[in-house]
Amino acid sequence: MKTRVHVVSPGESAKKYDISDELARRDGIRIGRDESAEICLRDPAASRFHALLNLTSSGWKVTDLDSSNGTFVSGDPIKEQLLFPGQHIRIGDTELIVETRIETFSDHPERTQILDSKTEDPGSFSDQQVRQILKTLDQAAPLLGEGFSDSESLDRGLQKLVEGVEADRGAILIQEGDHWLCRTAWSRIGVPLQGFVLSQTILAELLRNRRTVLSRDTSLDPRFEDRRSVTGDEIRSVIAAPIFIEGSLSGILYLDRIDGDSRPLGEAEMWAGGIAAATMGAGLSLNAELDELHHEKEELVKSVLNTHPIIGSSQAIEEVRTFIKKVAPTQGTVLVMGETGTGKELVARGIHFHGSRSAAPFVTINCAAIPPHLVESELFGHEKGAFTGADRKKIGKFEAADGGTVFLDEIGELPEPAQSKMLRLLETRCLEMVGSNTSIEVDVRLIAATNRDLKKEVEAGRFREDLYFRLAVLEIQAPPLRDRSGDIALLAEHFLDQFSDKNRPRKQLTPEAIELLDSHPFPGNVRELRNLLESAVIFSEGGLIEGNDLRLLPQDPAIQSEGEWKPVSLKVLEEEHILKVLEHAGGNKKKAAEILGIERSTLYSRLKNMVE
């Protein structure tokens, strides 16, 4: 037998853990941040091993393991406590719901009454009963309609229903295979459902007729004569209403009254329970659809990440992966720095698709590719008539990405007027279209990338210092390929896999070719490696790629010769390399851009900066 535990953390989808009752009896179920815990929490308020769940002869028990921030049950701090159905465990901002198995027992069906709208006319109810039902449903239905997306609302909805129909206890049971689990329970008179059992007659009627079951007076019913509550009182009457989830009977709304001076539950209460169960079923059906959509979203995110993977096992790449893992759940602005072709956009995609905005837009903008006079219009949009040629209103990239992430590549190329607007956007989360004085609020996460040294750009007066500090909240350096020992072979195999298909069999690199790749400095980094291999796959003969199939540019003798080496800045080195590639390409800028592994517009921008 297994028991299910739901873990609900802020900003995350609920997780379900099916735990073995045998393990819970023998060793207990550890809860905490440690990866080896049976229930691992991401909550920073949780200790490594925070609490322990045990299944005892008296039921489930939770024990605090001397945690730093304490363990709470129904809002009260505990050291050790038995759990009653309906009680929730709270650790930090995380809530745990233990769904316990409900036992059934055989009984005699002679006195069970089956009543529903077909057999009982609500017109026979008194005005007072009708008013009470309507008032109860008005208070309880909106809360029960939330389904399991909000456990607090579900608890309060059940409480409102139990109080409104003046039942003594209530519970919501969910079917799991051949068993029934108690999701939540509430007692108006303080008598919990510990040891609660469900009549097989009631269960059989529900499954057979799919209608609400009312057992009026079980104090006279032999079915219940040997079944007592924990106080020794007999159950006087029971209502059990079916909960349909996506057309299938998957739950039960249970209400009862315990023996006392009060009258047994009747037809009016049965109607209220049936309508409440139907409302809850609609909410749970919507939850099921949302869970399915969430699962599809997770699969889509995995597909996107698999399409654009970060390949490598070097220490430098592991540090990048760690950075992504830490910053993705946050909303902080990120600045990705690195040389051309190091995979800065892959880092940005990883942050976006591992974060809470993964289902929202990921909008990429290459600042170097936009003509300077159109930058503000592209980023922030424009009103009709804002400038010559603005014949209609246009939504900017930031407004289009509302709720998602904007990736600003080559942000060092952003003109000064646009830098001012960008600063205001980061400070206020508001923008103004070109030609408009109206502020538009947007919810976007900004990730910027640059291959320039922005600190030097600030010193030279080409980049705003206040914008730089706004961007550099979270910084990461995308490592160049020459610093990624051992990754070239992995990347080469990955690209060769990509370039093969049914019309083009996969090719292999010869040892000579691998040696040449390992010794090449790759100024164009991963992008250059990819372009080299794609060219080699196309032009090489047979199934092997030889060394002479790799169109490697000859290295500068001054760089190769250690005796002639002299220190130069990256800017000078970049300029010299661009000029040599242009010379190699015979002045053809398109070909030079392909060899460098950059956009042609980026090459134009680099050449312009060299002239200035």
Coordinates of C-alpha atoms in Angstrom, one line a residue:
M1 CA 0.0 0.0 0.0
K2 CA 1.2 3.5 -0.8
T3 CA 0.3 6.9 0.6
R4 CA 0.4 10.1 -1.4
V5 CA 2.0 13.3 -0.2
H6 CA 1.3 16.6 -2.1
V7 CA 4.0 19.3 -1.8
V8 CA 2.9 22.8 -2.7
S9 CA 5.6 25.6 -2.9
P10 CA 5.0 29.2 -4.0
G11 CA 5.6 29.8 -7.7
E12 CA 5.9 26.1 -8.5
S13 CA 3.5 23.4 -9.6
A14 CA 2.4 20.9 -6.9
K15 CA 4.5 17.8 -6.7
K16 CA 3.1 14.4 -5.8
Y17 CA 5.1 11.7 -3.9
D18 CA 3.8 8.2 -3.6
I19 CA 5.5 6.8 -0.6
S20 CA 5.6 3.2 0.6
D21 CA 3.8 2.5 3.9
E22 CA 6.3 -0.2 4.6
L23 CA 9.2 2.3 4.4
A24 CA 7.2 4.8 6.5
R25 CA 6.7 2.2 9.2
R26 CA 10.3 1.0 9.2
D27 CA 12.5 4.0 8.6
G28 CA 10.2 6.9 8.2
I29 CA 10.1 9.5 5.3
R30 CA 12.7 12.2 5.6
I31 CA 11.7 15.7 4.5
G32 CA 14.3 18.5 3.8
R33 CA 16.5 20.2 1.3
D34 CA 19.1 17.4 1.1
E35 CA 19.0 15.6 -2.3
S36 CA 18.9 12.2 -0.4
A37 CA 15.7 13.1 1.5
E38 CA 12.7 11.0 0.3
I39 CA 10.8 14.3 0.0
C40 CA 13.2 17.0 -1.2
L41 CA 12.1 20.6 -0.8
R42 CA 13.5 23.7 -2.6
D43 CA 12.4 26.0 0.2
P44 CA 15.4 27.9 1.6
A45 CA 13.7 27.9 5.0
A46 CA 13.9 24.1 5.2
S47 CA 16.8 22.4 6.9
R48 CA 18.8 19.7 5.2
F49 CA 16.8 17.1 7.1
H50 CA 13.9 19.1 8.5
A51 CA 11.2 16.6 9.6
L52 CA 10.3 12.9 9.6
L53 CA 7.0 11.2 8.7
N54 CA 6.2 7.9 10.3
L55 CA 3.3 5.5 9.9
T56 CA 2.4 4.2 13.4
S57 CA -0.3 2.0 14.7
S58 CA -2.2 5.1 15.7
G59 CA -1.8 6.7 12.2
W60 CA 0.6 9.1 10.6
K61 CA 3.0 11.1 12.8
V62 CA 5.2 14.0 12.0
T63 CA 8.4 14.8 14.0
D64 CA 10.5 17.9 13.8
L65 CA 14.2 17.0 13.5
D66 CA 15.5 20.0 15.5
S67 CA 15.1 22.2 12.4
S68 CA 16.2 25.8 12.3
N69 CA 12.8 27.3 11.4
G70 CA 10.4 24.8 12.9
T71 CA 7.6 22.5 11.6
F72 CA 4.0 23.6 11.8
V73 CA 0.8 21.6 11.8
S74 CA -2.4 23.6 11.2
G75 CA -0.5 26.8 12.1
D76 CA 0.9 25.5 15.4
P77 CA 4.6 24.7 16.0
I78 CA 5.2 21.1 16.9
K79 CA 7.9 18.7 18.0
E80 CA 5.9 15.5 17.4
Q81 CA 2.3 15.1 16.5
L82 CA -0.2 12.6 15.2
L83 CA -1.9 13.8 12.0
F84 CA -5.6 13.8 11.5
P85 CA -7.2 13.9 8.0
G86 CA -7.4 17.6 6.9
Q87 CA -4.3 18.8 8.8
H88 CA -1.5 20.3 6.7
I89 CA 2.2 20.4 7.5
R90 CA 4.0 23.7 6.8
I91 CA 7.7 24.1 6.4
G92 CA 8.7 27.6 5.5
D93 CA 6.5 28.6 2.6
T94 CA 5.9 25.0 1.6
E95 CA 2.8 23.1 2.5
L96 CA 2.6 19.3 2.6
I97 CA -0.7 17.4 2.5
V98 CA -0.7 13.8 3.5
E99 CA -3.5 11.8 1.8
T100 CA -4.3 8.8 4.0
R101 CA -6.1 5.6 2.9
I102 CA -9.8 5.3 3.9
E103 CA -10.8 1.8 4.9
T104 CA -14.2 0.3 3.8
F105 CA -16.3 -2.2 5.7
S106 CA -19.1 -4.6 4.7
D107 CA -22.6 -3.9 6.0
H108 CA -26.3 -4.6 5.4
P109 CA -27.9 -2.4 2.7
E110 CA -31.5 -2.7 3.8
R111 CA -31.9 0.8 5.3
T112 CA -29.8 2.8 2.9
Q113 CA -31.9 5.4 1.1
I114 CA -31.1 6.6 -2.4
L115 CA -32.6 10.1 -2.9
D116 CA -31.9 12.6 -5.7
S117 CA -33.7 15.3 -7.8
K118 CA -35.6 12.5 -9.6
T119 CA -37.1 11.1 -6.4
E120 CA -37.4 14.2 -4.3
D121 CA -39.0 17.5 -5.3
P122 CA -37.1 20.6 -3.9
G123 CA -40.4 22.4 -4.0
S124 CA -41.4 20.5 -0.9
F125 CA -38.6 22.2 1.1
S126 CA -39.6 25.1 3.4
D127 CA -38.6 28.6 2.5
Q128 CA -36.1 28.6 5.4
Q129 CA -34.4 25.4 4.1
V130 CA -34.2 26.9 0.6
R131 CA -32.6 30.1 1.9
Q132 CA -30.2 28.1 4.1
I133 CA -29.1 26.0 1.1
L134 CA -28.6 29.0 -1.2
K135 CA -26.7 30.9 1.5
T136 CA -24.4 27.8 2.1
L137 CA -23.8 27.3 -1.6
D138 CA -23.1 31.0 -2.1
Q139 CA -20.3 30.8 0.5
A140 CA -18.9 27.3 -0.2
A141 CA -19.2 26.8 -4.0
P142 CA -16.7 29.5 -5.1
L143 CA -14.1 28.0 -2.7
L144 CA -14.8 24.4 -3.7
G145 CA -14.7 25.3 -7.3
E146 CA -11.0 26.1 -7.0
G147 CA -10.4 22.4 -7.0
F148 CA -6.9 21.4 -5.7
S149 CA -5.1 24.4 -7.2
D150 CA -5.5 26.1 -3.8
S151 CA -5.7 23.8 -0.8
E152 CA -6.5 26.6 1.6
S153 CA -9.6 27.5 -0.5
L154 CA -10.6 23.8 -0.6
D155 CA -10.4 23.6 3.2
R156 CA -12.4 26.8 3.8
G157 CA -15.0 25.6 1.2
L158 CA -15.5 22.3 3.1
Q159 CA -15.7 24.2 6.4
K160 CA -18.4 26.6 5.0
L161 CA -20.4 23.6 3.7
V162 CA -20.2 21.6 6.9
E163 CA -21.2 24.7 8.9
G164 CA -24.0 25.7 6.5
V165 CA -25.7 22.3 6.5
E166 CA -25.0 21.9 10.2
A167 CA -23.2 18.6 9.7
D168 CA -20.7 17.5 12.3
R169 CA -17.9 16.4 10.0
G170 CA -17.0 16.5 6.4
A171 CA -14.3 15.0 4.1
I172 CA -13.3 15.0 0.5
L173 CA -12.1 11.6 -0.7
I174 CA -10.2 10.9 -4.0
Q175 CA -10.0 7.6 -5.7
E176 CA -6.6 6.1 -6.3
G177 CA -6.8 2.8 -8.1
D178 CA -8.9 0.5 -5.9
H179 CA -8.4 2.7 -2.8
W180 CA -9.9 5.9 -1.5
L181 CA -7.6 8.6 -0.1
C182 CA -8.7 11.4 2.2
R183 CA -7.6 14.7 0.7
T184 CA -9.0 17.0 3.4
A185 CA -11.4 16.8 6.3
W186 CA -13.0 19.2 8.8
S187 CA -15.0 18.8 12.1
R188 CA -17.4 21.3 13.4
I189 CA -17.6 19.7 16.8
G190 CA -13.9 18.9 17.3
V191 CA -14.3 15.2 16.7
P192 CA -11.7 14.3 13.9
L193 CA -12.1 11.6 11.3
Q194 CA -9.2 9.5 12.8
G195 CA -10.1 5.9 12.2
F196 CA -12.8 6.9 9.8
V197 CA -14.3 4.0 7.7
L198 CA -16.6 4.1 4.6
S199 CA -19.6 1.9 4.2
Q200 CA -19.3 -0.5 1.2
T201 CA -23.1 -0.2 0.7
I202 CA -22.8 3.6 0.2
L203 CA -19.8 3.2 -2.0
A204 CA -21.5 0.5 -4.1
E205 CA -24.6 2.7 -4.6
L206 CA -22.4 5.6 -5.7
L207 CA -20.5 3.5 -8.2
R208 CA -23.6 1.8 -9.5
N209 CA -26.1 4.7 -9.7
R210 CA -23.7 7.7 -9.8
R211 CA -26.1 9.5 -7.5
T212 CA -26.0 11.1 -4.0
V213 CA -26.5 8.6 -1.2
L214 CA -28.4 9.5 2.0
S215 CA -28.4 7.2 5.0
R216 CA -30.9 8.9 7.3
D217 CA -30.5 7.4 10.7
T218 CA -27.7 4.9 11.2
S219 CA -28.3 4.6 14.9
L220 CA -31.0 2.2 13.9
D221 CA -29.0 0.7 11.1
P222 CA -27.1 -2.6 11.8
R223 CA -24.5 -1.5 9.3
F224 CA -23.0 0.9 11.8
E225 CA -23.7 -0.9 15.1
D226 CA -20.0 -2.0 15.5
R227 CA -18.5 1.2 14.0
R228 CA -17.8 4.0 16.5
S229 CA -16.2 7.4 16.3
V230 CA -13.1 8.1 18.4
T231 CA -15.4 9.5 21.1
G232 CA -17.6 6.4 21.2
D233 CA -20.6 8.2 19.7
E234 CA -22.5 6.6 16.8
I235 CA -22.8 8.1 13.4
R236 CA -26.5 9.2 13.1
S237 CA -26.7 10.0 9.4
V238 CA -24.5 10.2 6.3
I239 CA -24.5 12.0 3.0
A240 CA -22.1 10.9 0.3
A241 CA -22.1 12.8 -3.0
P242 CA -20.2 11.7 -6.1
I243 CA -17.5 14.0 -7.5
F244 CA -17.1 13.6 -11.3
I245 CA -13.7 14.6 -12.7
E246 CA -13.7 14.8 -16.5
G247 CA -16.8 12.5 -16.6
S248 CA -15.4 9.8 -14.3
L249 CA -16.5 9.2 -10.8
S250 CA -13.2 10.0 -9.0
G251 CA -14.2 11.5 -5.7
I252 CA -16.7 11.6 -2.8
L253 CA -17.9 14.5 -0.7
Y254 CA -18.7 13.0 2.7
L255 CA -20.9 14.6 5.4
D256 CA -22.2 13.1 8.6
R257 CA -23.9 13.9 11.9
I258 CA -22.9 12.1 15.1
D259 CA -25.5 10.8 17.5
G260 CA -26.9 13.6 19.7
D261 CA -29.9 15.8 20.1
S262 CA -29.8 17.1 16.6
R263 CA -32.0 15.7 13.8
P264 CA -30.4 13.5 11.2
L265 CA -29.3 14.9 7.8
G266 CA -32.2 15.1 5.3
E267 CA -33.2 15.8 1.7
A268 CA -32.3 19.5 1.8
E269 CA -28.8 18.8 3.0
M270 CA -28.5 16.1 0.4
W271 CA -29.3 18.6 -2.4
A272 CA -26.7 21.0 -1.0
G273 CA -24.1 18.3 -0.9
G274 CA -24.9 17.1 -4.4
I275 CA -24.6 20.6 -5.9
A276 CA -21.4 21.3 -4.0
A277 CA -19.9 18.0 -5.2
A278 CA -20.8 18.9 -8.8
T279 CA -19.2 22.4 -8.4
M280 CA -16.1 20.8 -7.0
G281 CA -16.0 18.3 -9.9
A282 CA -16.0 21.1 -12.4
G283 CA -13.1 22.7 -10.6
L284 CA -11.1 19.5 -10.5
S285 CA -11.8 18.8 -14.2
L286 CA -10.3 22.2 -15.0
N287 CA -7.4 21.4 -12.7
A288 CA -6.8 18.1 -14.6
E289 CA -6.8 20.0 -17.9
L290 CA -4.4 22.6 -16.5
D291 CA -2.1 19.8 -15.2
E292 CA -2.1 18.3 -18.7
L293 CA -1.3 21.6 -20.2
H294 CA 1.5 22.1 -17.6
H295 CA 2.9 18.7 -18.5
E296 CA 2.8 19.6 -22.2
K297 CA 4.6 22.9 -21.4
E298 CA 7.3 21.0 -19.5
E299 CA 7.7 18.7 -22.5
L300 CA 7.9 21.6 -24.8
V301 CA 10.5 23.3 -22.6
K302 CA 12.6 20.1 -22.6
S303 CA 12.3 20.0 -26.4
V304 CA 13.4 23.6 -26.7
L305 CA 16.4 23.0 -24.4
N306 CA 17.3 19.8 -26.3
T307 CA 17.2 21.8 -29.5
H308 CA 19.5 24.4 -28.1
P309 CA 21.7 22.5 -25.6
I310 CA 24.8 23.7 -23.8
I311 CA 27.3 21.1 -24.8
G312 CA 30.4 20.5 -22.8
S313 CA 31.9 18.9 -19.6
S314 CA 34.7 21.4 -18.8
Q315 CA 34.8 23.3 -15.5
A316 CA 34.1 26.5 -17.3
I317 CA 30.8 25.1 -18.7
E318 CA 29.8 23.5 -15.4
E319 CA 30.1 27.0 -13.8
V320 CA 27.8 28.4 -16.4
R321 CA 25.2 25.6 -15.7
T322 CA 25.4 26.3 -12.0
F323 CA 24.8 30.0 -12.7
I324 CA 21.8 29.3 -14.8
K325 CA 20.4 26.9 -12.1
K326 CA 20.7 29.6 -9.5
V327 CA 19.4 32.7 -11.3
A328 CA 16.7 31.1 -13.4
P329 CA 14.1 31.0 -10.6
T330 CA 14.7 34.7 -9.8
Q331 CA 13.6 37.8 -11.8
G332 CA 16.8 39.7 -11.7
T333 CA 18.4 41.4 -14.7
V334 CA 21.2 39.4 -16.2
L335 CA 24.3 40.5 -18.2
V336 CA 26.0 37.8 -20.3
M337 CA 29.5 38.8 -21.4
G338 CA 31.7 37.0 -23.8
E339 CA 33.4 36.9 -27.2
T340 CA 31.6 36.5 -30.4
G341 CA 30.3 32.9 -30.9
T342 CA 30.6 31.8 -27.3
G343 CA 26.9 31.0 -26.9
K344 CA 25.6 34.0 -25.0
E345 CA 22.1 33.4 -26.4
L346 CA 22.1 29.8 -25.3
V347 CA 22.8 31.0 -21.7
A348 CA 19.9 33.5 -22.0
R349 CA 17.6 30.7 -23.3
G350 CA 18.6 28.4 -20.5
I351 CA 17.8 31.1 -17.9
H352 CA 14.4 31.8 -19.5
F353 CA 13.3 28.2 -20.1
H354 CA 14.4 27.0 -16.6
G355 CA 12.5 29.9 -14.9
S356 CA 8.9 30.6 -14.1
R357 CA 8.4 32.5 -17.4
S358 CA 9.2 29.5 -19.6
A359 CA 5.7 29.4 -21.1
A360 CA 5.8 33.1 -22.0
P361 CA 7.5 34.8 -25.0
F362 CA 11.3 34.8 -25.4
V363 CA 12.0 37.7 -27.6
T364 CA 15.5 38.2 -29.1
I365 CA 16.7 41.6 -30.3
N366 CA 20.1 42.2 -32.0
C367 CA 20.8 45.8 -31.2
A368 CA 23.6 45.9 -33.8
A369 CA 21.2 44.8 -36.6
I370 CA 18.7 47.7 -36.1
P371 CA 19.4 51.0 -37.9
P372 CA 20.0 53.6 -35.2
H373 CA 17.1 55.8 -36.2
L374 CA 14.7 52.8 -35.8
V375 CA 16.0 51.4 -32.5
E376 CA 13.5 53.2 -30.3
S377 CA 10.6 52.3 -32.6
E378 CA 11.5 48.6 -32.6
L379 CA 12.0 48.4 -28.9
F380 CA 9.2 50.6 -27.5
G381 CA 6.8 50.9 -30.5
H382 CA 5.4 54.0 -32.1
E383 CA 2.1 55.8 -32.5
K384 CA 0.6 56.5 -35.9
G385 CA 2.1 59.6 -37.4
A386 CA 5.0 59.7 -34.9
F387 CA 7.4 60.1 -37.8
T388 CA 7.5 60.0 -41.6
G389 CA 6.4 56.6 -42.7
A390 CA 4.6 55.7 -39.5
D391 CA 1.3 55.1 -41.1
R392 CA 0.0 52.9 -38.3
K393 CA 0.5 52.2 -34.7
K394 CA 3.2 49.6 -34.0
I395 CA 3.7 47.5 -30.8
G396 CA 7.3 47.4 -29.7
K397 CA 9.3 44.3 -28.7
F398 CA 9.1 44.9 -25.0
E399 CA 5.3 45.2 -25.0
A400 CA 5.0 42.1 -27.2
A401 CA 7.1 40.2 -24.7
D402 CA 5.0 41.2 -21.7
G403 CA 5.1 38.4 -19.1
G404 CA 8.2 36.9 -20.7
T405 CA 11.9 37.6 -21.3
V406 CA 13.6 40.1 -23.6
F407 CA 17.1 39.1 -24.7
L408 CA 19.1 42.2 -25.9
D409 CA 22.1 40.9 -27.9
E410 CA 25.0 43.3 -28.6
I411 CA 23.6 45.9 -26.1
G412 CA 26.8 47.8 -26.3
E413 CA 25.6 49.0 -29.8
L414 CA 22.5 50.6 -28.3
P415 CA 22.4 54.4 -29.2
E416 CA 22.5 56.9 -26.3
P417 CA 18.8 58.0 -26.6
A418 CA 17.6 54.4 -26.4
Q419 CA 19.9 53.8 -23.5
S420 CA 18.0 56.6 -21.6
K421 CA 14.7 54.9 -22.3
M422 CA 16.1 51.5 -21.4
L423 CA 17.2 52.9 -18.0
R424 CA 13.7 54.2 -17.3
L425 CA 12.2 50.9 -18.3
L426 CA 14.4 49.0 -15.8
E427 CA 13.7 51.5 -13.0
T428 CA 9.9 51.8 -13.5
R429 CA 8.9 48.8 -15.6
C430 CA 7.1 51.4 -17.8
L431 CA 7.7 52.5 -21.4
E432 CA 6.4 55.2 -23.7
M433 CA 5.9 54.7 -27.4
V434 CA 7.6 57.0 -29.8
G435 CA 5.2 59.9 -30.3
S436 CA 3.2 59.2 -27.1
N437 CA 3.2 60.6 -23.6
T438 CA 1.3 57.7 -22.2
S439 CA 3.2 55.2 -20.0
I440 CA 2.6 51.5 -20.6
E441 CA 3.4 49.1 -17.8
V442 CA 5.2 45.9 -18.9
D443 CA 6.3 42.8 -17.0
V444 CA 9.4 41.6 -18.6
R445 CA 12.7 40.1 -17.5
L446 CA 15.7 41.6 -19.2
I447 CA 18.8 39.6 -20.2
A448 CA 21.5 41.5 -22.1
A449 CA 24.6 40.3 -23.8
T450 CA 27.7 42.0 -25.1
N451 CA 31.2 41.1 -26.4
R452 CA 32.5 44.5 -25.4
D453 CA 34.0 45.5 -22.1
L454 CA 31.2 47.8 -20.9
K455 CA 33.3 49.2 -18.2
K456 CA 35.7 50.6 -20.8
E457 CA 32.7 51.7 -22.9
V458 CA 31.5 53.7 -19.8
E459 CA 35.0 55.2 -19.3
A460 CA 35.0 56.2 -23.0
G461 CA 31.6 57.9 -22.7
R462 CA 29.9 55.5 -25.1
F463 CA 27.7 53.8 -22.6
R464 CA 25.7 55.1 -19.6
E465 CA 27.2 54.2 -16.3
D466 CA 23.8 54.1 -14.5
L467 CA 22.5 51.8 -17.2
Y468 CA 25.5 49.5 -16.8
F469 CA 24.9 49.2 -13.1
R470 CA 21.3 48.4 -13.7
L471 CA 22.2 45.7 -16.2
A472 CA 25.0 44.1 -14.2
V473 CA 22.8 42.8 -11.4
L474 CA 23.7 39.2 -12.2
E475 CA 26.8 38.8 -14.4
I476 CA 28.2 35.7 -16.2
Q477 CA 31.1 35.3 -18.5
A478 CA 30.5 32.9 -21.4
P479 CA 33.8 31.1 -21.7
P480 CA 35.7 31.2 -25.0
L481 CA 36.3 27.8 -26.6
R482 CA 40.1 28.0 -26.0
D483 CA 39.3 27.9 -22.2
R484 CA 37.1 24.9 -22.5
S485 CA 39.5 22.0 -22.3
G486 CA 38.1 18.8 -23.8
D487 CA 34.9 20.4 -25.1
I488 CA 35.9 20.7 -28.8
A489 CA 35.6 17.0 -29.4
L490 CA 32.1 16.9 -27.7
L491 CA 30.9 19.9 -29.7
A492 CA 32.3 18.4 -32.9
E493 CA 30.4 15.1 -32.4
H494 CA 27.2 17.1 -31.6
F495 CA 27.4 19.2 -34.8
L496 CA 28.2 16.1 -36.9
D497 CA 25.0 14.5 -35.5
Q498 CA 23.1 17.6 -36.5
F499 CA 24.4 17.7 -40.0
S500 CA 23.5 14.1 -40.8
D501 CA 20.2 12.9 -42.2
K502 CA 18.7 10.3 -44.5
N503 CA 20.2 12.0 -47.5
R504 CA 23.6 12.7 -45.9
P505 CA 25.1 9.9 -43.7
R506 CA 26.9 10.9 -40.6
K507 CA 30.6 11.5 -41.1
Q508 CA 33.6 10.9 -38.8
L509 CA 36.6 13.0 -38.0
T510 CA 40.0 11.5 -38.6
P511 CA 42.6 11.7 -35.8
E512 CA 44.5 14.3 -37.9
A513 CA 41.4 16.5 -38.2
I514 CA 40.7 16.2 -34.4
E515 CA 44.3 17.2 -33.7
L516 CA 44.0 20.3 -36.0
L517 CA 40.7 21.3 -34.3
D518 CA 42.3 21.0 -30.8
S519 CA 45.2 23.2 -31.8
H520 CA 43.2 25.9 -33.5
P521 CA 42.6 29.1 -31.4
F522 CA 39.0 29.5 -32.6
P523 CA 38.7 33.3 -32.5
G524 CA 35.1 32.8 -33.7
N525 CA 34.5 30.2 -30.9
V526 CA 31.7 27.7 -31.1
R527 CA 30.0 29.4 -34.0
E528 CA 33.2 29.2 -36.0
L529 CA 33.6 25.5 -35.1
R530 CA 30.0 24.8 -36.3
N531 CA 30.6 26.6 -39.6
L532 CA 33.9 24.8 -40.2
L533 CA 32.3 21.4 -39.6
E534 CA 29.2 22.2 -41.7
S535 CA 31.5 23.2 -44.6
A536 CA 33.6 20.1 -44.1
V537 CA 30.6 17.8 -44.1
I538 CA 29.4 19.3 -47.5
F539 CA 32.8 19.3 -49.3
S540 CA 34.5 16.2 -47.9
E541 CA 34.5 13.0 -49.9
G542 CA 33.4 9.7 -48.4
G543 CA 32.6 9.1 -44.8
L544 CA 35.7 10.6 -43.2
I545 CA 36.6 14.3 -42.7
E546 CA 40.3 14.7 -43.3
G547 CA 42.5 17.5 -42.0
N548 CA 42.6 19.2 -45.4
D549 CA 38.8 19.2 -45.5
L550 CA 38.8 21.7 -42.6
R551 CA 39.0 25.2 -44.0
L552 CA 41.0 26.5 -41.2
L553 CA 42.5 30.0 -41.5
P554 CA 46.3 30.1 -41.2
Q555 CA 47.4 31.3 -37.8
D556 CA 49.3 34.6 -37.6
P557 CA 53.0 33.7 -37.2
A558 CA 53.3 36.4 -34.6
I559 CA 50.7 34.6 -32.5
Q560 CA 52.2 31.2 -33.2
S561 CA 55.8 32.2 -32.3
E562 CA 56.1 32.5 -28.6
G563 CA 59.3 34.5 -29.0
E564 CA 57.6 37.2 -31.1
W565 CA 54.5 37.5 -28.9
K566 CA 53.6 40.8 -27.4
P567 CA 50.6 41.7 -25.3
V568 CA 47.7 43.5 -27.1
S569 CA 44.2 44.4 -26.1
L570 CA 41.3 42.2 -27.2
K571 CA 39.9 45.2 -29.1
V572 CA 43.2 45.4 -31.2
L573 CA 43.3 41.7 -31.6
E574 CA 39.7 41.6 -32.8
E575 CA 40.3 44.5 -35.3
E576 CA 43.4 42.8 -36.7
H577 CA 41.6 39.5 -37.1
I578 CA 38.6 41.1 -38.8
L579 CA 40.9 42.9 -41.3
K580 CA 42.8 39.6 -42.1
V581 CA 39.5 37.7 -42.6
L582 CA 38.3 40.5 -45.0
E583 CA 41.6 40.2 -46.8
H584 CA 41.2 36.4 -47.0
A585 CA 37.7 36.9 -48.4
G586 CA 38.8 39.3 -51.0
G587 CA 36.8 42.1 -49.4
N588 CA 33.6 40.2 -49.6
K589 CA 31.8 41.2 -46.4
K590 CA 29.1 38.5 -46.6
K591 CA 31.8 35.8 -46.9
A592 CA 33.8 37.4 -44.1
A593 CA 30.8 37.5 -41.8
E594 CA 30.2 33.8 -42.5
I595 CA 33.8 32.9 -41.7
L596 CA 33.7 35.0 -38.5
G597 CA 30.4 33.4 -37.5
I598 CA 28.6 36.8 -37.0
E599 CA 25.7 38.6 -38.7
R600 CA 26.7 40.9 -41.6
S601 CA 25.1 43.9 -39.7
T602 CA 27.4 43.1 -36.8
L603 CA 30.4 43.1 -39.1
Y604 CA 29.4 46.5 -40.5
S605 CA 29.0 47.9 -36.9
R606 CA 32.5 46.6 -36.0
L607 CA 34.0 48.2 -39.1
K608 CA 32.3 51.5 -38.3
N609 CA 33.6 51.5 -34.8
M610 CA 37.1 50.8 -36.1
V611 CA 36.9 53.8 -38.4
E612 CA 35.6 56.0 -35.5

